[in-house]
C-alpha cells in the first residue's frame, strides 16, 4: 500500500521504511458520469452523521470498548489535531481561512454526535502567512498533534523537513509542492501528485476553442507554488493540442504588483499573440489584471484553477472585469445542491456552524479530507494510533467525499479522471461542460504523467514517494 508505513512511529529511524505500492485500482469511465460513489470503508448502520452517499462515522464509544491514551495526541477522551492556512499573508489577508473554519465546523459537528468512538476532537490552528510555514510547523510539532487535517499552506515544501523530522502525519485539504504532494505520511482526499496532472479541462478547452489553444500562454506568480502548477500545465496540455507560443510564459510579482503595473505584463502576452491564457495565482490580483486587459484590448480566453471558485471572488466581480473566466473543478458546483445530497449537506454543515462558515471549494476539500481521516480513525476503534489511521487510508482506492466530488484514489495518490468546466459571469458561476447538472466529463487518459524540475528535485522513488527531505 502507498505510504501507509512510510516511517515507523516507534523510533526515529535514520532511513525511511518504505512499503510496496498498491496497484492503481482505476476503473474505466465513459465520456460523462454522475457524481457520487461509495468509499471502500463502511460504517455501522445508524451510527454517525448522515452525509451524502454515506455517513460521517462520529459517535460514542462502542459498548465494552475502553479507550486509552493510545498514541501521541490521543487520550481516553480526546484527539488533538491541527488545521491551518495562510490567512496572515499581508498581500491577501484571510487567504484560505475557510479551510480551517471548515475543519472546525466538521469537528464541532462530529463532537456533537459523540466524537470519534467517544473521543472529542480538539482542533489547534496555525497561520503560516505563506512565508512563515516553517515556524507554524515547528509549533505544530511542539504541540504533539495526532494528525494535521484539512490544512493548506502555499509554500508547503518549506514545512517538510520539520514535519518529517517530528513524524507528524497529514491529511491536507490541498498540496502544492512536489515534496509534499508525494510525501510519506500524507494522504489527501483529492490527490494532487507532482508527477501527474488531471487534464480533463485541456480536453474540454480543445473542443470549445480548437483555434485558440494553438496560441496559448501562461501568467503565473513568481513563487514556487504557482510556478510548479504552471510547469505541469505547460508539460501536459500539449498532449491535447495546445501550443505555447514563444515569449508567452510570463510571471508577475506576488507581492507589490500595483494595478497600473499590469499593462506592460499583459502587452508582452498580447505581442506574443496569445489567445488563450492559463492563470496561476489567486483571485485578488486576477481582477485588476483582467480589468487592465480590457483597457488595452487584450482579448484572450482566461483559464484557471479551482481556488477561484469562491463566493468572495464572484461577489467582487460587480464590474464584470472577470467575466468569461473559465475554472476547472472536480466538485459538484454549489449551484447544483438541489441535484446532489452531499453538496446540500456540506452547505448545511457550514451554515449550521457557529459562526457560519463562508463556502468555498477549498473548504469542501478540507471537509472531504476530514471525513477521510475520520473514517479511517473510527475504523481503528479504541486502540487509536497514527499507524492504524495511515494503514486504513492506504486501503482507500475509491473516494468521493461521500458524493461531493469526482472519484479519486487517495491510497495510490492518483487524481480524479473527471472534471467540470465553469465560467464566471457577473457574480455567478455557470456550468460550461458538461452541460447536464450533477455530471462530469471523464477520461482515464486525461491524467497525464509529468516530469517537471520540481518532480526531479523531490527525488521520487519507484513507489512515487518523495525523498527530498527524508534523512
PDB file of C-alpha atoms in Angstrom, residues 99-344:
ATOM      1  CA  UNK A  99     -10.300  25.707   5.158  1.00  0.00           C
ATOM      2  CA  UNK A 100      -9.514  25.952   8.855  1.00  0.00           C
ATOM      3  CA  UNK A 101     -13.035  27.164   9.610  1.00  0.00           C
ATOM      4  CA  UNK A 102     -14.462  24.183   7.705  1.00  0.00           C
ATOM      5  CA  UNK A 103     -12.365  21.735   9.757  1.00  0.00           C
ATOM      6  CA  UNK A 104     -13.508  23.444  12.954  1.00  0.00           C
ATOM      7  CA  UNK A 105     -17.132  23.129  11.808  1.00  0.00           C
ATOM      8  CA  UNK A 106     -16.603  19.471  10.884  1.00  0.00           C
ATOM      9  CA  UNK A 107     -15.037  18.710  14.276  1.00  0.00           C
ATOM     10  CA  UNK A 108     -17.801  20.531  16.150  1.00  0.00           C
ATOM     11  CA  UNK A 109     -20.496  18.534  14.345  1.00  0.00           C
ATOM     12  CA  UNK A 110     -18.585  15.309  14.979  1.00  0.00           C
ATOM     13  CA  UNK A 111     -18.172  16.140  18.672  1.00  0.00           C
ATOM     14  CA  UNK A 112     -21.890  16.880  18.971  1.00  0.00           C
ATOM     15  CA  UNK A 113     -22.582  13.396  17.605  1.00  0.00           C
ATOM     16  CA  UNK A 114     -20.232  11.831  20.186  1.00  0.00           C
ATOM     17  CA  UNK A 115     -16.756  12.312  18.699  1.00  0.00           C
ATOM     18  CA  UNK A 116     -14.611   9.552  17.200  1.00  0.00           C
ATOM     19  CA  UNK A 117     -15.540   6.450  19.177  1.00  0.00           C
ATOM     20  CA  UNK A 118     -16.402   8.713  22.093  1.00  0.00           C
ATOM     21  CA  UNK A 119     -13.262  10.841  21.933  1.00  0.00           C
ATOM     22  CA  UNK A 120     -13.836  14.564  21.444  1.00  0.00           C
ATOM     23  CA  UNK A 121     -11.793  16.247  18.704  1.00  0.00           C
ATOM     24  CA  UNK A 122      -9.646  19.210  19.766  1.00  0.00           C
ATOM     25  CA  UNK A 123      -8.547  21.428  16.857  1.00  0.00           C
ATOM     26  CA  UNK A 124      -5.438  23.589  17.155  1.00  0.00           C
ATOM     27  CA  UNK A 125      -4.928  26.150  14.395  1.00  0.00           C
ATOM     28  CA  UNK A 126      -1.844  27.509  12.627  1.00  0.00           C
ATOM     29  CA  UNK A 127      -1.316  30.554  10.417  1.00  0.00           C
ATOM     30  CA  UNK A 128       1.618  30.097   8.042  1.00  0.00           C
ATOM     31  CA  UNK A 129       1.063  33.509   6.398  1.00  0.00           C
ATOM     32  CA  UNK A 130       2.672  31.915   3.276  1.00  0.00           C
ATOM     33  CA  UNK A 131       6.223  32.832   4.253  1.00  0.00           C
ATOM     34  CA  UNK A 132       6.158  31.546   7.861  1.00  0.00           C
ATOM     35  CA  UNK A 133       5.179  27.932   7.231  1.00  0.00           C
ATOM     36  CA  UNK A 134       8.313  26.531   8.885  1.00  0.00           C
ATOM     37  CA  UNK A 135       7.529  28.468  12.067  1.00  0.00           C
ATOM     38  CA  UNK A 136       3.939  27.208  12.001  1.00  0.00           C
ATOM     39  CA  UNK A 137       5.075  23.616  11.517  1.00  0.00           C
ATOM     40  CA  UNK A 138       7.618  23.912  14.328  1.00  0.00           C
ATOM     41  CA  UNK A 139       4.787  24.947  16.632  1.00  0.00           C
ATOM     42  CA  UNK A 140       2.599  22.101  15.373  1.00  0.00           C
ATOM     43  CA  UNK A 141       5.391  19.648  16.183  1.00  0.00           C
ATOM     44  CA  UNK A 142       5.802  21.161  19.654  1.00  0.00           C
ATOM     45  CA  UNK A 143       2.074  20.752  20.234  1.00  0.00           C
ATOM     46  CA  UNK A 144       2.436  16.984  19.722  1.00  0.00           C
ATOM     47  CA  UNK A 145      -0.591  16.626  17.488  1.00  0.00           C
ATOM     48  CA  UNK A 146      -2.097  13.333  16.422  1.00  0.00           C
ATOM     49  CA  UNK A 147      -2.538  14.494  12.793  1.00  0.00           C
ATOM     50  CA  UNK A 148      -2.745  17.575  10.647  1.00  0.00           C
ATOM     51  CA  UNK A 149      -6.164  17.533   8.963  1.00  0.00           C
ATOM     52  CA  UNK A 150      -7.590  19.671   6.149  1.00  0.00           C
ATOM     53  CA  UNK A 151      -4.780  22.229   6.213  1.00  0.00           C
ATOM     54  CA  UNK A 152      -3.388  24.076   3.194  1.00  0.00           C
ATOM     55  CA  UNK A 153      -0.117  26.031   3.044  1.00  0.00           C
ATOM     56  CA  UNK A 154       1.049  27.625  -0.213  1.00  0.00           C
ATOM     57  CA  UNK A 155       4.748  27.018   0.446  1.00  0.00           C
ATOM     58  CA  UNK A 156       4.315  23.546   1.874  1.00  0.00           C
ATOM     59  CA  UNK A 157       7.740  22.397   0.697  1.00  0.00           C
ATOM     60  CA  UNK A 158       9.237  24.636   3.407  1.00  0.00           C
ATOM     61  CA  UNK A 159       7.468  22.621   6.107  1.00  0.00           C
ATOM     62  CA  UNK A 160       8.621  19.173   5.078  1.00  0.00           C
ATOM     63  CA  UNK A 161      11.965  18.877   6.815  1.00  0.00           C
ATOM     64  CA  UNK A 162      10.298  19.916  10.077  1.00  0.00           C
ATOM     65  CA  UNK A 163       7.148  17.809   9.607  1.00  0.00           C
ATOM     66  CA  UNK A 164       9.066  14.666   8.725  1.00  0.00           C
ATOM     67  CA  UNK A 165      11.549  15.317  11.494  1.00  0.00           C
ATOM     68  CA  UNK A 166       8.819  15.206  14.132  1.00  0.00           C
ATOM     69  CA  UNK A 167       6.911  12.360  12.445  1.00  0.00           C
ATOM     70  CA  UNK A 168       3.671  14.342  12.009  1.00  0.00           C
ATOM     71  CA  UNK A 169       1.245  12.747   9.523  1.00  0.00           C
ATOM     72  CA  UNK A 170      -1.069  14.900   7.416  1.00  0.00           C
ATOM     73  CA  UNK A 171      -4.365  14.677   5.541  1.00  0.00           C
ATOM     74  CA  UNK A 172      -4.314  18.114   3.868  1.00  0.00           C
ATOM     75  CA  UNK A 173      -7.078  19.917   2.050  1.00  0.00           C
ATOM     76  CA  UNK A 174      -4.590  20.541  -0.721  1.00  0.00           C
ATOM     77  CA  UNK A 175      -0.923  20.114  -1.529  1.00  0.00           C
ATOM     78  CA  UNK A 176       1.259  22.226  -3.803  1.00  0.00           C
ATOM     79  CA  UNK A 177       4.927  21.287  -3.847  1.00  0.00           C
ATOM     80  CA  UNK A 178       6.283  18.028  -5.187  1.00  0.00           C
ATOM     81  CA  UNK A 179       7.996  17.413  -1.857  1.00  0.00           C
ATOM     82  CA  UNK A 180       4.635  17.387  -0.051  1.00  0.00           C
ATOM     83  CA  UNK A 181       2.278  16.211  -2.798  1.00  0.00           C
ATOM     84  CA  UNK A 182       4.184  12.904  -2.951  1.00  0.00           C
ATOM     85  CA  UNK A 183       5.345  12.872   0.647  1.00  0.00           C
ATOM     86  CA  UNK A 184       5.410   9.988   3.121  1.00  0.00           C
ATOM     87  CA  UNK A 185       2.897  10.119   5.986  1.00  0.00           C
ATOM     88  CA  UNK A 186       0.474  12.061   3.787  1.00  0.00           C
ATOM     89  CA  UNK A 187      -2.867  11.214   2.178  1.00  0.00           C
ATOM     90  CA  UNK A 188      -5.421  13.624   0.783  1.00  0.00           C
ATOM     91  CA  UNK A 189      -8.989  13.297  -0.391  1.00  0.00           C
ATOM     92  CA  UNK A 190      -8.365  14.849  -3.828  1.00  0.00           C
ATOM     93  CA  UNK A 191      -4.746  13.979  -4.596  1.00  0.00           C
ATOM     94  CA  UNK A 192      -2.581  16.460  -6.469  1.00  0.00           C
ATOM     95  CA  UNK A 193       0.572  14.409  -7.080  1.00  0.00           C
ATOM     96  CA  UNK A 194       3.531  16.249  -8.561  1.00  0.00           C
ATOM     97  CA  UNK A 195       4.152  13.618 -11.205  1.00  0.00           C
ATOM     98  CA  UNK A 196       0.613  13.542 -12.599  1.00  0.00           C
ATOM     99  CA  UNK A 197      -1.952  16.170 -13.574  1.00  0.00           C
ATOM    100  CA  UNK A 198      -5.703  15.762 -14.159  1.00  0.00           C
ATOM    101  CA  UNK A 199      -6.205  17.409 -17.550  1.00  0.00           C
ATOM    102  CA  UNK A 200      -9.858  16.874 -18.472  1.00  0.00           C
ATOM    103  CA  UNK A 201     -10.008  20.665 -18.656  1.00  0.00           C
ATOM    104  CA  UNK A 202      -7.499  20.612 -21.526  1.00  0.00           C
ATOM    105  CA  UNK A 203      -9.780  18.243 -23.444  1.00  0.00           C
ATOM    106  CA  UNK A 204     -12.765  20.478 -22.744  1.00  0.00           C
ATOM    107  CA  UNK A 205     -10.926  23.596 -23.898  1.00  0.00           C
ATOM    108  CA  UNK A 206      -9.699  21.835 -27.033  1.00  0.00           C
ATOM    109  CA  UNK A 207     -13.295  21.078 -28.019  1.00  0.00           C
ATOM    110  CA  UNK A 208     -14.530  24.582 -27.254  1.00  0.00           C
ATOM    111  CA  UNK A 209     -11.579  26.601 -28.586  1.00  0.00           C
ATOM    112  CA  UNK A 210      -9.669  24.470 -31.134  1.00  0.00           C
ATOM    113  CA  UNK A 211      -8.018  27.508 -32.752  1.00  0.00           C
ATOM    114  CA  UNK A 212      -7.164  29.496 -29.638  1.00  0.00           C
ATOM    115  CA  UNK A 213      -5.386  26.596 -27.870  1.00  0.00           C
ATOM    116  CA  UNK A 214      -2.694  26.682 -30.575  1.00  0.00           C
ATOM    117  CA  UNK A 215      -1.796  30.181 -29.396  1.00  0.00           C
ATOM    118  CA  UNK A 216      -1.551  29.622 -25.655  1.00  0.00           C
ATOM    119  CA  UNK A 217       0.380  31.396 -22.919  1.00  0.00           C
ATOM    120  CA  UNK A 218       0.723  31.432 -19.136  1.00  0.00           C
ATOM    121  CA  UNK A 219       0.714  34.097 -16.438  1.00  0.00           C
ATOM    122  CA  UNK A 220       1.943  32.869 -13.053  1.00  0.00           C
ATOM    123  CA  UNK A 221       3.061  34.344  -9.767  1.00  0.00           C
ATOM    124  CA  UNK A 222       6.817  34.385  -9.244  1.00  0.00           C
ATOM    125  CA  UNK A 223       6.998  31.875  -6.404  1.00  0.00           C
ATOM    126  CA  UNK A 224       7.191  28.125  -6.236  1.00  0.00           C
ATOM    127  CA  UNK A 225       3.520  27.323  -5.578  1.00  0.00           C
ATOM    128  CA  UNK A 226       2.323  28.973  -8.773  1.00  0.00           C
ATOM    129  CA  UNK A 227       5.406  28.092 -10.804  1.00  0.00           C
ATOM    130  CA  UNK A 228       5.139  24.365 -10.110  1.00  0.00           C
ATOM    131  CA  UNK A 229       1.472  24.356 -11.106  1.00  0.00           C
ATOM    132  CA  UNK A 230       2.278  26.303 -14.275  1.00  0.00           C
ATOM    133  CA  UNK A 231       5.067  23.894 -15.204  1.00  0.00           C
ATOM    134  CA  UNK A 232       2.695  20.922 -15.009  1.00  0.00           C
ATOM    135  CA  UNK A 233       0.210  22.642 -17.308  1.00  0.00           C
ATOM    136  CA  UNK A 234       2.883  23.523 -19.868  1.00  0.00           C
ATOM    137  CA  UNK A 235       4.039  19.902 -19.973  1.00  0.00           C
ATOM    138  CA  UNK A 236       0.603  18.251 -20.053  1.00  0.00           C
ATOM    139  CA  UNK A 237      -1.672  20.431 -22.202  1.00  0.00           C
ATOM    140  CA  UNK A 238       0.243  19.924 -25.496  1.00  0.00           C
ATOM    141  CA  UNK A 239      -0.957  16.277 -25.430  1.00  0.00           C
ATOM    142  CA  UNK A 240      -4.395  17.696 -26.234  1.00  0.00           C
ATOM    143  CA  UNK A 241      -3.336  20.072 -28.995  1.00  0.00           C
ATOM    144  CA  UNK A 242      -2.135  23.096 -27.030  1.00  0.00           C
ATOM    145  CA  UNK A 243       0.824  25.071 -28.354  1.00  0.00           C
ATOM    146  CA  UNK A 244       2.516  27.548 -26.038  1.00  0.00           C
ATOM    147  CA  UNK A 245       3.921  30.448 -28.022  1.00  0.00           C
ATOM    148  CA  UNK A 246       7.479  31.815 -27.639  1.00  0.00           C
ATOM    149  CA  UNK A 247       7.775  34.577 -25.020  1.00  0.00           C
ATOM    150  CA  UNK A 248       4.343  33.620 -23.681  1.00  0.00           C
ATOM    151  CA  UNK A 249       5.260  32.277 -20.226  1.00  0.00           C
ATOM    152  CA  UNK A 250       5.203  35.419 -18.139  1.00  0.00           C
ATOM    153  CA  UNK A 251       5.469  35.848 -14.364  1.00  0.00           C
ATOM    154  CA  UNK A 252       4.218  38.587 -12.067  1.00  0.00           C
ATOM    155  CA  UNK A 253       5.371  39.530  -8.541  1.00  0.00           C
ATOM    156  CA  UNK A 254       3.072  38.066  -5.916  1.00  0.00           C
ATOM    157  CA  UNK A 255       3.910  40.971  -3.630  1.00  0.00           C
ATOM    158  CA  UNK A 256       3.790  44.615  -4.621  1.00  0.00           C
ATOM    159  CA  UNK A 257       2.106  44.378  -8.036  1.00  0.00           C
ATOM    160  CA  UNK A 258       0.096  47.611  -8.429  1.00  0.00           C
ATOM    161  CA  UNK A 259      -2.875  47.797 -10.758  1.00  0.00           C
ATOM    162  CA  UNK A 260      -1.144  50.135 -13.206  1.00  0.00           C
ATOM    163  CA  UNK A 261       1.797  47.715 -13.462  1.00  0.00           C
ATOM    164  CA  UNK A 262      -0.283  45.123 -15.306  1.00  0.00           C
ATOM    165  CA  UNK A 263      -0.117  46.985 -18.614  1.00  0.00           C
ATOM    166  CA  UNK A 264       3.457  46.059 -19.652  1.00  0.00           C
ATOM    167  CA  UNK A 265       2.989  42.466 -18.474  1.00  0.00           C
ATOM    168  CA  UNK A 266      -0.164  41.986 -20.494  1.00  0.00           C
ATOM    169  CA  UNK A 267       1.204  43.786 -23.538  1.00  0.00           C
ATOM    170  CA  UNK A 268       4.019  41.231 -23.654  1.00  0.00           C
ATOM    171  CA  UNK A 269       1.447  38.440 -23.887  1.00  0.00           C
ATOM    172  CA  UNK A 270      -0.572  40.430 -26.394  1.00  0.00           C
ATOM    173  CA  UNK A 271       2.503  40.989 -28.572  1.00  0.00           C
ATOM    174  CA  UNK A 272       3.318  37.273 -28.412  1.00  0.00           C
ATOM    175  CA  UNK A 273      -0.094  36.576 -29.983  1.00  0.00           C
ATOM    176  CA  UNK A 274      -1.626  34.760 -27.004  1.00  0.00           C
ATOM    177  CA  UNK A 275      -5.316  33.923 -27.449  1.00  0.00           C
ATOM    178  CA  UNK A 276      -5.782  31.504 -24.550  1.00  0.00           C
ATOM    179  CA  UNK A 277      -4.111  32.289 -21.228  1.00  0.00           C
ATOM    180  CA  UNK A 278      -3.607  29.985 -18.263  1.00  0.00           C
ATOM    181  CA  UNK A 279      -3.504  31.944 -14.975  1.00  0.00           C
ATOM    182  CA  UNK A 280      -1.774  30.521 -11.894  1.00  0.00           C
ATOM    183  CA  UNK A 281      -2.437  32.630  -8.809  1.00  0.00           C
ATOM    184  CA  UNK A 282      -5.345  33.864  -6.699  1.00  0.00           C
ATOM    185  CA  UNK A 283      -8.470  35.903  -7.332  1.00  0.00           C
ATOM    186  CA  UNK A 284      -7.352  39.150  -5.711  1.00  0.00           C
ATOM    187  CA  UNK A 285      -4.599  40.020  -8.229  1.00  0.00           C
ATOM    188  CA  UNK A 286      -6.516  38.454 -11.115  1.00  0.00           C
ATOM    189  CA  UNK A 287      -9.279  41.058 -11.066  1.00  0.00           C
ATOM    190  CA  UNK A 288      -7.052  44.090 -11.765  1.00  0.00           C
ATOM    191  CA  UNK A 289      -5.153  42.043 -14.342  1.00  0.00           C
ATOM    192  CA  UNK A 290      -8.297  41.204 -16.292  1.00  0.00           C
ATOM    193  CA  UNK A 291      -9.545  44.769 -15.888  1.00  0.00           C
ATOM    194  CA  UNK A 292      -6.357  46.104 -17.446  1.00  0.00           C
ATOM    195  CA  UNK A 293      -6.592  43.512 -20.227  1.00  0.00           C
ATOM    196  CA  UNK A 294      -9.882  45.084 -21.261  1.00  0.00           C
ATOM    197  CA  UNK A 295      -8.379  48.551 -21.202  1.00  0.00           C
ATOM    198  CA  UNK A 296      -5.570  47.617 -23.600  1.00  0.00           C
ATOM    199  CA  UNK A 297      -7.757  45.406 -25.785  1.00  0.00           C
ATOM    200  CA  UNK A 298      -6.088  42.104 -24.913  1.00  0.00           C
ATOM    201  CA  UNK A 299      -8.904  39.701 -25.803  1.00  0.00           C
ATOM    202  CA  UNK A 300      -7.685  36.324 -24.605  1.00  0.00           C
ATOM    203  CA  UNK A 301      -9.628  33.447 -23.074  1.00  0.00           C
ATOM    204  CA  UNK A 302      -8.533  33.078 -19.451  1.00  0.00           C
ATOM    205  CA  UNK A 303      -8.497  29.684 -17.690  1.00  0.00           C
ATOM    206  CA  UNK A 304      -7.548  28.998 -14.082  1.00  0.00           C
ATOM    207  CA  UNK A 305      -7.888  26.604 -11.171  1.00  0.00           C
ATOM    208  CA  UNK A 306     -10.396  25.651  -8.522  1.00  0.00           C
ATOM    209  CA  UNK A 307      -9.323  28.180  -5.901  1.00  0.00           C
ATOM    210  CA  UNK A 308     -11.172  30.793  -7.995  1.00  0.00           C
ATOM    211  CA  UNK A 309     -14.475  29.005  -7.413  1.00  0.00           C
ATOM    212  CA  UNK A 310     -15.151  31.123  -4.356  1.00  0.00           C
ATOM    213  CA  UNK A 311     -18.197  33.174  -3.374  1.00  0.00           C
ATOM    214  CA  UNK A 312     -15.992  36.118  -2.384  1.00  0.00           C
ATOM    215  CA  UNK A 313     -14.290  36.029  -5.775  1.00  0.00           C
ATOM    216  CA  UNK A 314     -17.650  36.026  -7.551  1.00  0.00           C
ATOM    217  CA  UNK A 315     -19.081  38.786  -5.351  1.00  0.00           C
ATOM    218  CA  UNK A 316     -16.123  41.027  -6.195  1.00  0.00           C
ATOM    219  CA  UNK A 317     -16.869  40.836  -9.924  1.00  0.00           C
ATOM    220  CA  UNK A 318     -19.527  43.531  -9.872  1.00  0.00           C
ATOM    221  CA  UNK A 319     -17.825  45.409 -12.714  1.00  0.00           C
ATOM    222  CA  UNK A 320     -17.638  42.296 -14.880  1.00  0.00           C
ATOM    223  CA  UNK A 321     -13.855  42.535 -15.240  1.00  0.00           C
ATOM    224  CA  UNK A 322     -13.515  38.778 -14.749  1.00  0.00           C
ATOM    225  CA  UNK A 323     -16.440  37.804 -16.986  1.00  0.00           C
ATOM    226  CA  UNK A 324     -15.557  34.804 -19.123  1.00  0.00           C
ATOM    227  CA  UNK A 325     -13.022  33.378 -16.666  1.00  0.00           C
ATOM    228  CA  UNK A 326     -13.007  29.575 -17.061  1.00  0.00           C
ATOM    229  CA  UNK A 327     -12.445  27.443 -13.964  1.00  0.00           C
ATOM    230  CA  UNK A 328     -11.777  23.731 -13.680  1.00  0.00           C
ATOM    231  CA  UNK A 329     -13.287  21.739 -10.838  1.00  0.00           C
ATOM    232  CA  UNK A 330     -13.806  18.141  -9.795  1.00  0.00           C
ATOM    233  CA  UNK A 331     -16.574  19.051  -7.319  1.00  0.00           C
ATOM    234  CA  UNK A 332     -20.302  19.311  -7.907  1.00  0.00           C
ATOM    235  CA  UNK A 333     -20.960  23.086  -8.003  1.00  0.00           C
ATOM    236  CA  UNK A 334     -22.771  24.631  -5.059  1.00  0.00           C
ATOM    237  CA  UNK A 335     -25.397  25.905  -7.507  1.00  0.00           C
ATOM    238  CA  UNK A 336     -26.414  22.266  -8.070  1.00  0.00           C
ATOM    239  CA  UNK A 337     -27.066  21.389  -4.436  1.00  0.00           C
ATOM    240  CA  UNK A 338     -30.669  20.519  -5.298  1.00  0.00           C
ATOM    241  CA  UNK A 339     -29.317  17.729  -7.519  1.00  0.00           C
ATOM    242  CA  UNK A 340     -26.670  16.398  -5.133  1.00  0.00           C
ATOM    243  CA  UNK A 341     -27.273  15.492  -1.490  1.00  0.00           C
ATOM    244  CA  UNK A 342     -23.613  15.669  -0.461  1.00  0.00           C
ATOM    245  CA  UNK A 343     -23.317  19.235  -1.742  1.00  0.00           C
ATOM    246  CA  UNK A 344     -26.503  20.201   0.071  1.00  0.00           C
TER     247      UNK A 344
END
